[in-house]
PDB file of C-alpha atoms in Angstrom:
ATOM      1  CA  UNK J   1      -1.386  13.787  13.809  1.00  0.00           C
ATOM      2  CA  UNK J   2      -1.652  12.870  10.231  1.00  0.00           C
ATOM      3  CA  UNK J   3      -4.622  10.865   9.414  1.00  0.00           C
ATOM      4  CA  UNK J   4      -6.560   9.303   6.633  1.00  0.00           C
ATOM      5  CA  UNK J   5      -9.969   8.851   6.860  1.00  0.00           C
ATOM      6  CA  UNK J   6     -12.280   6.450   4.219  1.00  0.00           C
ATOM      7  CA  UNK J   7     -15.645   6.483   3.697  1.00  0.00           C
ATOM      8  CA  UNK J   8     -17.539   4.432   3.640  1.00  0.00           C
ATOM      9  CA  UNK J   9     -15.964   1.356   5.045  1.00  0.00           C
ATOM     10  CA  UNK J  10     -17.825  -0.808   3.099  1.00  0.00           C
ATOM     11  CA  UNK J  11     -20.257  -0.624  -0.156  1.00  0.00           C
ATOM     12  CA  UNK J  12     -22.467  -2.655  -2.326  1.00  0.00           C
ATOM     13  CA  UNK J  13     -24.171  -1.279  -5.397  1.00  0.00           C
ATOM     14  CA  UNK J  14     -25.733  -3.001  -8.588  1.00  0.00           C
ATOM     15  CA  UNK J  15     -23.820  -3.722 -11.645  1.00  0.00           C
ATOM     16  CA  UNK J  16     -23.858  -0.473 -14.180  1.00  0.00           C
ATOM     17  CA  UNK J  17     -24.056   1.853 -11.108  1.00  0.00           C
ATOM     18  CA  UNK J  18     -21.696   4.722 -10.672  1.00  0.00           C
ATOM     19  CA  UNK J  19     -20.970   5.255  -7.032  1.00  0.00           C
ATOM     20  CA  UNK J  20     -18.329   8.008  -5.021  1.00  0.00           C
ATOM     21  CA  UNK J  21     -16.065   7.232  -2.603  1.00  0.00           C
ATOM     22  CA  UNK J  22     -14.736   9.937  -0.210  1.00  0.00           C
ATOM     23  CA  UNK J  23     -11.147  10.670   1.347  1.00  0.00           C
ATOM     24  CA  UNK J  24     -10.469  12.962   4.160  1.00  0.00           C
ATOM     25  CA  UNK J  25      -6.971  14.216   5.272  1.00  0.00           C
ATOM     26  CA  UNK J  26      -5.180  15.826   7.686  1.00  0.00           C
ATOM     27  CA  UNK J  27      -1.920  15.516   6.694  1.00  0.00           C
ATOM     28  CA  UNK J  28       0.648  18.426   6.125  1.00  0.00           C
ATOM     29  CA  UNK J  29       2.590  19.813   4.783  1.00  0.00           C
ATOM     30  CA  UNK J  30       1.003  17.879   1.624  1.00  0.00           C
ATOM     31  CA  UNK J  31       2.633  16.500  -1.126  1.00  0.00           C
ATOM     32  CA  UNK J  32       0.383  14.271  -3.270  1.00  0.00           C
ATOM     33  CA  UNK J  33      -2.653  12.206  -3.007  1.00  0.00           C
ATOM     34  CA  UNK J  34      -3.145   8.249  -4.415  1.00  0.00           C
ATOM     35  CA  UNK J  35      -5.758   5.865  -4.877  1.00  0.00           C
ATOM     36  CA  UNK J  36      -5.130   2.682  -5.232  1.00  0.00           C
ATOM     37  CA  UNK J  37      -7.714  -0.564  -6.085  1.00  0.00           C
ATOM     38  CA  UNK J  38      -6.715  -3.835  -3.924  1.00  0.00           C
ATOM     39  CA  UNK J  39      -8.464  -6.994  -5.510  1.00  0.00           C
ATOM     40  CA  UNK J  40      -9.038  -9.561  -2.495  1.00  0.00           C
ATOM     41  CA  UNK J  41      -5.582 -11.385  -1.983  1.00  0.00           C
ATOM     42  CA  UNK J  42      -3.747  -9.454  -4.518  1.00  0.00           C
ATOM     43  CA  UNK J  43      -1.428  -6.208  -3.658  1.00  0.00           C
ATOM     44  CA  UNK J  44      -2.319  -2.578  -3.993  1.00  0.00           C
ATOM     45  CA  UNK J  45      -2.635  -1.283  -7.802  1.00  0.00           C
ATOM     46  CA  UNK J  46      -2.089   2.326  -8.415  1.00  0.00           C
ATOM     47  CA  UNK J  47      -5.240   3.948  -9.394  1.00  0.00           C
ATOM     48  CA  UNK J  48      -4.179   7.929 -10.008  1.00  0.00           C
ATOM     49  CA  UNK J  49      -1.672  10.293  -8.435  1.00  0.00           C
ATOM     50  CA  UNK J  50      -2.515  13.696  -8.159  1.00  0.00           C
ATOM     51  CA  UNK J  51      -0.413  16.483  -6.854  1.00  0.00           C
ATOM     52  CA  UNK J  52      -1.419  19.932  -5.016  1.00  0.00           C
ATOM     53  CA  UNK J  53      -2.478  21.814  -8.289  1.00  0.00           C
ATOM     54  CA  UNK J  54      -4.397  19.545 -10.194  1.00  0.00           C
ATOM     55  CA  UNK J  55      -8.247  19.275  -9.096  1.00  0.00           C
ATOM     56  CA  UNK J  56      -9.534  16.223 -10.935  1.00  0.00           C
ATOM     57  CA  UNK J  57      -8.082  13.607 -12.740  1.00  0.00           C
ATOM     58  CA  UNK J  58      -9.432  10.068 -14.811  1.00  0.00           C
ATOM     59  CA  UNK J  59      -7.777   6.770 -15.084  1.00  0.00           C
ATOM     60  CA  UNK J  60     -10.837   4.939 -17.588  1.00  0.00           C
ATOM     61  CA  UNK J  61     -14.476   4.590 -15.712  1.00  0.00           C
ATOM     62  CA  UNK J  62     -12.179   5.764 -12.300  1.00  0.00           C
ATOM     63  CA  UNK J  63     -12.464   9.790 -11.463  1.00  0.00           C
ATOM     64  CA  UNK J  64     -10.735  11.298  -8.493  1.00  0.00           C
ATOM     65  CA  UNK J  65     -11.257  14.589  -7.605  1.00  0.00           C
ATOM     66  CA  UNK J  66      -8.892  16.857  -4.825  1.00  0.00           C
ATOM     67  CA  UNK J  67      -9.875  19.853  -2.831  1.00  0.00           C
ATOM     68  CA  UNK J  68      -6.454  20.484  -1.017  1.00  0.00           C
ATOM     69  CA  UNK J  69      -8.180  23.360   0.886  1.00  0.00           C
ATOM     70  CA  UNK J  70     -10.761  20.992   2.766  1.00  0.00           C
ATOM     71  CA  UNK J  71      -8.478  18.353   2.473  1.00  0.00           C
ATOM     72  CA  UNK J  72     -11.028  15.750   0.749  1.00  0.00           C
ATOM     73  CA  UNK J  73     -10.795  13.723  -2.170  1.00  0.00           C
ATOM     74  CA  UNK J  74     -13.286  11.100  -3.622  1.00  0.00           C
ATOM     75  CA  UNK J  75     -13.259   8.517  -6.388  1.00  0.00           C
ATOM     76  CA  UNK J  76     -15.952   8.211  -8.614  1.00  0.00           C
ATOM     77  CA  UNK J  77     -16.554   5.370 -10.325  1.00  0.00           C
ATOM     78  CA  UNK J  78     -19.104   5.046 -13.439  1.00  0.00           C
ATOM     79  CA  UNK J  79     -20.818   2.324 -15.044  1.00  0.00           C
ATOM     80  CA  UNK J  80     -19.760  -0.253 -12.108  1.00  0.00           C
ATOM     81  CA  UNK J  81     -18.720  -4.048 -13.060  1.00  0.00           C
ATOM     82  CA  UNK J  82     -18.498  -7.290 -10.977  1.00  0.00           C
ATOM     83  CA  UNK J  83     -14.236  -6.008 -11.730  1.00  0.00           C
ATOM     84  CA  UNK J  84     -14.994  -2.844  -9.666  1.00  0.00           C
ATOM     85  CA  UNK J  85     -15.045  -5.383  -6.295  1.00  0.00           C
ATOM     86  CA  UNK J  86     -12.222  -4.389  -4.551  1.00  0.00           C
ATOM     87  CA  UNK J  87     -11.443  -2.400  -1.915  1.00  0.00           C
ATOM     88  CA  UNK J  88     -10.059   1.077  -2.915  1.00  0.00           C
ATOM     89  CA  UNK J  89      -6.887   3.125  -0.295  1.00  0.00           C
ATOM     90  CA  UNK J  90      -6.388   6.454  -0.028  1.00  0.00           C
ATOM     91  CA  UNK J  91      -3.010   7.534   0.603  1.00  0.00           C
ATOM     92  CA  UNK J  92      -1.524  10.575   1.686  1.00  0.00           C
ATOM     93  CA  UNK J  93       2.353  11.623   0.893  1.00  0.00           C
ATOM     94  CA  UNK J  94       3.208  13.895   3.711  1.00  0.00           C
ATOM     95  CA  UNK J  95       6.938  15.496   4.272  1.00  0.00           C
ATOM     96  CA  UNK J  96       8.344  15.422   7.767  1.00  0.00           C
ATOM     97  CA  UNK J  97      11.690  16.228   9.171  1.00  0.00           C
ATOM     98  CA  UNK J  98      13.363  16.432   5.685  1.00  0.00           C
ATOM     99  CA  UNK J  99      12.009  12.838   4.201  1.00  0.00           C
ATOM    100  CA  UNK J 100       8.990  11.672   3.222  1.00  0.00           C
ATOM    101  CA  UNK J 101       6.305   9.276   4.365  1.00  0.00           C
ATOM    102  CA  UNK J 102       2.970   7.951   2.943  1.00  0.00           C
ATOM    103  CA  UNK J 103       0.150   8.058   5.587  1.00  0.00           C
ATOM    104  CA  UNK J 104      -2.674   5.026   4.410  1.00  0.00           C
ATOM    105  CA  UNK J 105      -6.295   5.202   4.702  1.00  0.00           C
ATOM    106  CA  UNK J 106      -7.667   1.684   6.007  1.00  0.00           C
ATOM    107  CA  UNK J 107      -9.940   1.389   2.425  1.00  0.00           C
ATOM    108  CA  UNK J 108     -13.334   1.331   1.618  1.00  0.00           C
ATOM    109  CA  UNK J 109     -14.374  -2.094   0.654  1.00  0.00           C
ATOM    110  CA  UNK J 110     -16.507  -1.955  -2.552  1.00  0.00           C
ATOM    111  CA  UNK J 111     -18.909  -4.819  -3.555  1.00  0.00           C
ATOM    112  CA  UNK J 112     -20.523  -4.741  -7.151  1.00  0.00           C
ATOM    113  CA  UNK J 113     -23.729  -7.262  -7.396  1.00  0.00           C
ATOM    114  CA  UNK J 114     -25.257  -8.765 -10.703  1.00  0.00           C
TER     115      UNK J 114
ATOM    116  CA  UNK K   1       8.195 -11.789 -16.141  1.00  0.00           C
ATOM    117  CA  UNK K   2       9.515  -8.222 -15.200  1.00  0.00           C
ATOM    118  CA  UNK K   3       7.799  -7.206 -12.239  1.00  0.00           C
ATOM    119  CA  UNK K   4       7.560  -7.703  -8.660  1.00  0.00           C
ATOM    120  CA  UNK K   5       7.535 -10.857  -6.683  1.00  0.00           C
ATOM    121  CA  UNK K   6       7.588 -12.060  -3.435  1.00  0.00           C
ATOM    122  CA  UNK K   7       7.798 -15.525  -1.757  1.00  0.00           C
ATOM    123  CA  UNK K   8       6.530 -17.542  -0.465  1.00  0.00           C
ATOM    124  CA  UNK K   9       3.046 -16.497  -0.941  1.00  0.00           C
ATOM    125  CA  UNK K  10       2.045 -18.488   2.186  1.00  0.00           C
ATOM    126  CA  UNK K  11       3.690 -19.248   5.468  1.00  0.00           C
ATOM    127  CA  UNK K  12       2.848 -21.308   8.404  1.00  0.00           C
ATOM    128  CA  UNK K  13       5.203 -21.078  11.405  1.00  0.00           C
ATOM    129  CA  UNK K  14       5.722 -21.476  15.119  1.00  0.00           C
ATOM    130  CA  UNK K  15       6.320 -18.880  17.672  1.00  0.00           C
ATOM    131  CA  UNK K  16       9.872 -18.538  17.907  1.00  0.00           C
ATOM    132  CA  UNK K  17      10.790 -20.033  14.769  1.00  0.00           C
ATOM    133  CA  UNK K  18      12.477 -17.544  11.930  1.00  0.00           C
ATOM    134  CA  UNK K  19      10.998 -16.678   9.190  1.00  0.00           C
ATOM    135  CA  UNK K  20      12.519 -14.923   6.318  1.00  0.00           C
ATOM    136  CA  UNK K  21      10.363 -13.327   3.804  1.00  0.00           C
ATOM    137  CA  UNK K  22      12.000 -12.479   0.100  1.00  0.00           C
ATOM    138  CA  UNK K  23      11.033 -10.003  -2.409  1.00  0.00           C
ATOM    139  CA  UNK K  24      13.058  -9.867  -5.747  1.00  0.00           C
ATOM    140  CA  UNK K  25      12.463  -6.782  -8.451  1.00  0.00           C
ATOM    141  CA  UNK K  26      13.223  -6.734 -12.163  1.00  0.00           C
ATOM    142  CA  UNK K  27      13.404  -3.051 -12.165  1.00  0.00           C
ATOM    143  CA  UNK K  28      16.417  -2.183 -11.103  1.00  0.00           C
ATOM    144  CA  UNK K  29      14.335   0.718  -8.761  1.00  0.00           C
ATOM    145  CA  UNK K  30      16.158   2.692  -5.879  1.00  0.00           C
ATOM    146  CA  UNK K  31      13.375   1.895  -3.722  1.00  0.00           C
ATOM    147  CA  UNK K  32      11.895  -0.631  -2.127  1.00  0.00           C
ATOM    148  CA  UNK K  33       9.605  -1.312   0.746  1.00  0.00           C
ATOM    149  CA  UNK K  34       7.965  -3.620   3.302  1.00  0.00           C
ATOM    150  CA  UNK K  35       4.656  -3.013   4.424  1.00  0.00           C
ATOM    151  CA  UNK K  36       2.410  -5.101   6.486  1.00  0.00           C
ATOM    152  CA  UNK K  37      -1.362  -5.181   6.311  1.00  0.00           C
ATOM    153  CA  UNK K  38      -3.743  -6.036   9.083  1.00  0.00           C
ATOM    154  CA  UNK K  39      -7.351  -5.776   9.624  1.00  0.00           C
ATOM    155  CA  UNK K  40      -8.385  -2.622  11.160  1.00  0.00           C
ATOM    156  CA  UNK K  41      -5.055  -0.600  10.101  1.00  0.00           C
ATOM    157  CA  UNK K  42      -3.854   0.934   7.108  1.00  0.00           C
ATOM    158  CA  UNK K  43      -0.971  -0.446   5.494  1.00  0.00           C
ATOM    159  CA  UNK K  44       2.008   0.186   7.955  1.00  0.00           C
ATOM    160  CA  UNK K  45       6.049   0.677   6.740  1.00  0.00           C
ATOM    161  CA  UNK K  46       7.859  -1.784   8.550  1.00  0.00           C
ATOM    162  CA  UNK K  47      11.412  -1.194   6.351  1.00  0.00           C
ATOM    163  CA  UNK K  48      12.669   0.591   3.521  1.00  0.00           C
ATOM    164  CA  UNK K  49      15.789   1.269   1.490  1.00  0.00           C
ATOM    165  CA  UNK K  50      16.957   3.749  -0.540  1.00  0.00           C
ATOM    166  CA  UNK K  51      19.749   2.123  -2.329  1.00  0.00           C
ATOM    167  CA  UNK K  52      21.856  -1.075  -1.929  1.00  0.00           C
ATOM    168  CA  UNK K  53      23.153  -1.420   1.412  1.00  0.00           C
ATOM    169  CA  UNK K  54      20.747   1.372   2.234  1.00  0.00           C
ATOM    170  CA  UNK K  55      17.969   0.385   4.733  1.00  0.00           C
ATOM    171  CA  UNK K  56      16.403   2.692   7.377  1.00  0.00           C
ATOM    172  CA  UNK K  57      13.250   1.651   9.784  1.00  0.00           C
ATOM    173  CA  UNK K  58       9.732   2.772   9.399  1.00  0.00           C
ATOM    174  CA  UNK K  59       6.728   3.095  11.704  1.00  0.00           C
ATOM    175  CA  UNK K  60       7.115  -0.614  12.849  1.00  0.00           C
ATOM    176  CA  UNK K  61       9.995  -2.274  12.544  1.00  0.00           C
ATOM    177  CA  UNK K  62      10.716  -4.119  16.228  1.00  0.00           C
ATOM    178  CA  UNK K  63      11.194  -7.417  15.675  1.00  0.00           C
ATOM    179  CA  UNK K  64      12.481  -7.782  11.856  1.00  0.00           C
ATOM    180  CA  UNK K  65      15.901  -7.116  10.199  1.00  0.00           C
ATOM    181  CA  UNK K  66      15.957  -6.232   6.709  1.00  0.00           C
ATOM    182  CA  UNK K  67      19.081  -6.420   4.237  1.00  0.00           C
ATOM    183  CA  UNK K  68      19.852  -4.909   0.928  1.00  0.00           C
ATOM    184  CA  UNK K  69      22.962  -6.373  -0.544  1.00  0.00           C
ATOM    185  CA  UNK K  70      21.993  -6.398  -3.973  1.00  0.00           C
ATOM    186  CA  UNK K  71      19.467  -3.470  -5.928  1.00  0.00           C
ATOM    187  CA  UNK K  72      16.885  -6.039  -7.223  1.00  0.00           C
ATOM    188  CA  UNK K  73      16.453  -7.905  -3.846  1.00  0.00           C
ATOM    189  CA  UNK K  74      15.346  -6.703   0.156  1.00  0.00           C
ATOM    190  CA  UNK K  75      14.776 -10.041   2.034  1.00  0.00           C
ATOM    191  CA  UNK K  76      12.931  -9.429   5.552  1.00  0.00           C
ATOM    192  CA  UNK K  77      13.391 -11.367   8.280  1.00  0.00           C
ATOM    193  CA  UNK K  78      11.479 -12.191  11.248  1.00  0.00           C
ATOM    194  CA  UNK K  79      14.361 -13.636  14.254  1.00  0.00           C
ATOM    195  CA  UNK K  80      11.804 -14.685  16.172  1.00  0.00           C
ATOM    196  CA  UNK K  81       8.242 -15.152  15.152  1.00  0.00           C
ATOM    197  CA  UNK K  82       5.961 -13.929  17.299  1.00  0.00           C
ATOM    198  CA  UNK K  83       1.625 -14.476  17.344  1.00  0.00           C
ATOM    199  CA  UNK K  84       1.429 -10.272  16.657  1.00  0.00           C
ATOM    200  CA  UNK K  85       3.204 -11.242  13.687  1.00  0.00           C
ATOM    201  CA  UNK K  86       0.626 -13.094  12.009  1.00  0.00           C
ATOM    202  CA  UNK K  87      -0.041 -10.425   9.081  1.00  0.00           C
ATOM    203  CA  UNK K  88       0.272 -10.229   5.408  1.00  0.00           C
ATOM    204  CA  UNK K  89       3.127  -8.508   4.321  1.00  0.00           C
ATOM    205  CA  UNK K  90       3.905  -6.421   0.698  1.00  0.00           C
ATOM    206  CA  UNK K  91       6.826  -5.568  -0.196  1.00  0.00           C
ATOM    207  CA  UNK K  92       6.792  -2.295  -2.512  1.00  0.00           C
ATOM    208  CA  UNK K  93       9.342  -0.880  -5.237  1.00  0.00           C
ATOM    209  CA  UNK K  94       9.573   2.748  -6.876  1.00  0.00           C
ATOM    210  CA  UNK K  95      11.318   4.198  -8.932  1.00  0.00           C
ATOM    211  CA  UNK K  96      11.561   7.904  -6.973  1.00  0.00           C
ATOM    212  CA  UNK K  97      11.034   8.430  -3.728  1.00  0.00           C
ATOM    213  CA  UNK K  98       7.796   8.548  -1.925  1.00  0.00           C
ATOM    214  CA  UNK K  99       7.204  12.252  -2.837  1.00  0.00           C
ATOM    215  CA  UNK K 100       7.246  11.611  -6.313  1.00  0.00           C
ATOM    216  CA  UNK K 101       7.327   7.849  -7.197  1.00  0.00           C
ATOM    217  CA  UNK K 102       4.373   5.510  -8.268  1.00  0.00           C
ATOM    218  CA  UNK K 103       4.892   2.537  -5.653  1.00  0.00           C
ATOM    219  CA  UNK K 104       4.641  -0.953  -6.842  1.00  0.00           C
ATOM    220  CA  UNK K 105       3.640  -3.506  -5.034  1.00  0.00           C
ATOM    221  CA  UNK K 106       4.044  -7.240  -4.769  1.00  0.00           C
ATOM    222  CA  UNK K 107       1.348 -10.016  -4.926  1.00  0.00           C
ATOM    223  CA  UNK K 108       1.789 -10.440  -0.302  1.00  0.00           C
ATOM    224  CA  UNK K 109       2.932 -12.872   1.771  1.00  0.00           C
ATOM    225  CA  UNK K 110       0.116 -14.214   4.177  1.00  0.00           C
ATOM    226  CA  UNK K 111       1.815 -15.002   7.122  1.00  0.00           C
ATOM    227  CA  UNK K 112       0.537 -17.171  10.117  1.00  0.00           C
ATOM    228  CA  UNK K 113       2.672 -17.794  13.509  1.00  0.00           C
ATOM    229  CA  UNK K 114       1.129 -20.527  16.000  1.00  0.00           C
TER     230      UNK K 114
END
């Protein structure tokens, strides 16, 4: 069954903190991996797309990383602001019978204090 | 503005009652999407479409009809509301398909059904 697993479900960390947040997958055959940042009451924002070959890639103070052999990825996030509070999906493009489908984590709810 | 948006942003109905929920794109995109989002579950596809006059179902679509007679617009329709219902829903646009396309999402629809 294809599945997207967050953790952890929910975070709080002090302003100028850099924290990680971790995706696992098991969703095949793969075909690319998202993260995107949902402010509270606003819709999903793309964060980074990253494909099979590519191992790490930045969008500003956001880092994700992919290991498509362990099927993990995590989002690091440096030098935190009160902006960072959001909670952040993983998503999972999988292929099945010919078309495509994205599989969604259920997001990891991040809280950044003064 | 170019963009995304959906309307209306809130929605009180009654059980029974239909409720039609519109999303408009300034695009022009192939694709667009419906999504609802609930606690405890990743965002699920309710509807897409391909193309005008192109609409196929997704993991949960009993209970809503969708309709694509124009590119820019995919209006989605609940016949009769029901309290499982209650949700907010995001419609999505891309360019590309899922494999390849950056989605785009709407602000949601926060819908309640008494």
């Amino acid at each position: 069954k294809n599945q997207v697993e967050q953790s952890p479900q929910s975070l709080i960390i002090l302003e100028g903190k850099n924290c990680t947040l971790q995706c696992n997958y098991t969703v095949s055959p793969f075909s690319n991996l998202r993260w995107y940042k949902q402010d509270t009451g606003r819709g999903p924002v793309s964060l980074t797309i990253m494909t099979f070959s590519e191992n790490t890639k930045s969008n500003g103070r956001y880092t994700a990383t992919l290991d498509a052999d362990t099927k993990q990825s995590s989002l690091h996030i440096t030098a935190s602001q009160l902006s960072d509070s959001a909670s952040y999906i993983c998503v999972v493009s999988a292929s099945q019978g010919g078309s495509e489908k994205l599989v969604f984590g259920k997001g990891t709810k991040l809280t950044v204090n003064p | 503005d170019a963009g995304i948006t959906q309307s209306p942003r809130y929605k009180i109905t009654e059980t029974g009652r239909q409720v039609t929920l519109m999303c408009h794109q300034t695009w022009s995109h192939s694709y667009m999407f419906w999504y609802r989002q609930d606690l405890g579950h990743g965002l699920r596809l309710i509807y897409y479409s391909a193309a005008a006059d192109i609409t196929d179902k997704g993991e949960v679509p009993d209970g809503y009809v969708v309709s694509r007679s124009k590119t820019e617009n995919f209006p989605l329709t609940l016949e009769s509301a029901t309290r499982s219902q209650t949700s907010v829903y995001f419609c999505a646009s891309s360019e590309f398909s899922l494999a390849t396309g950056e989605l785009f999402f709407g602000e949601g629809s926060r819908l309640t059904v008494l």
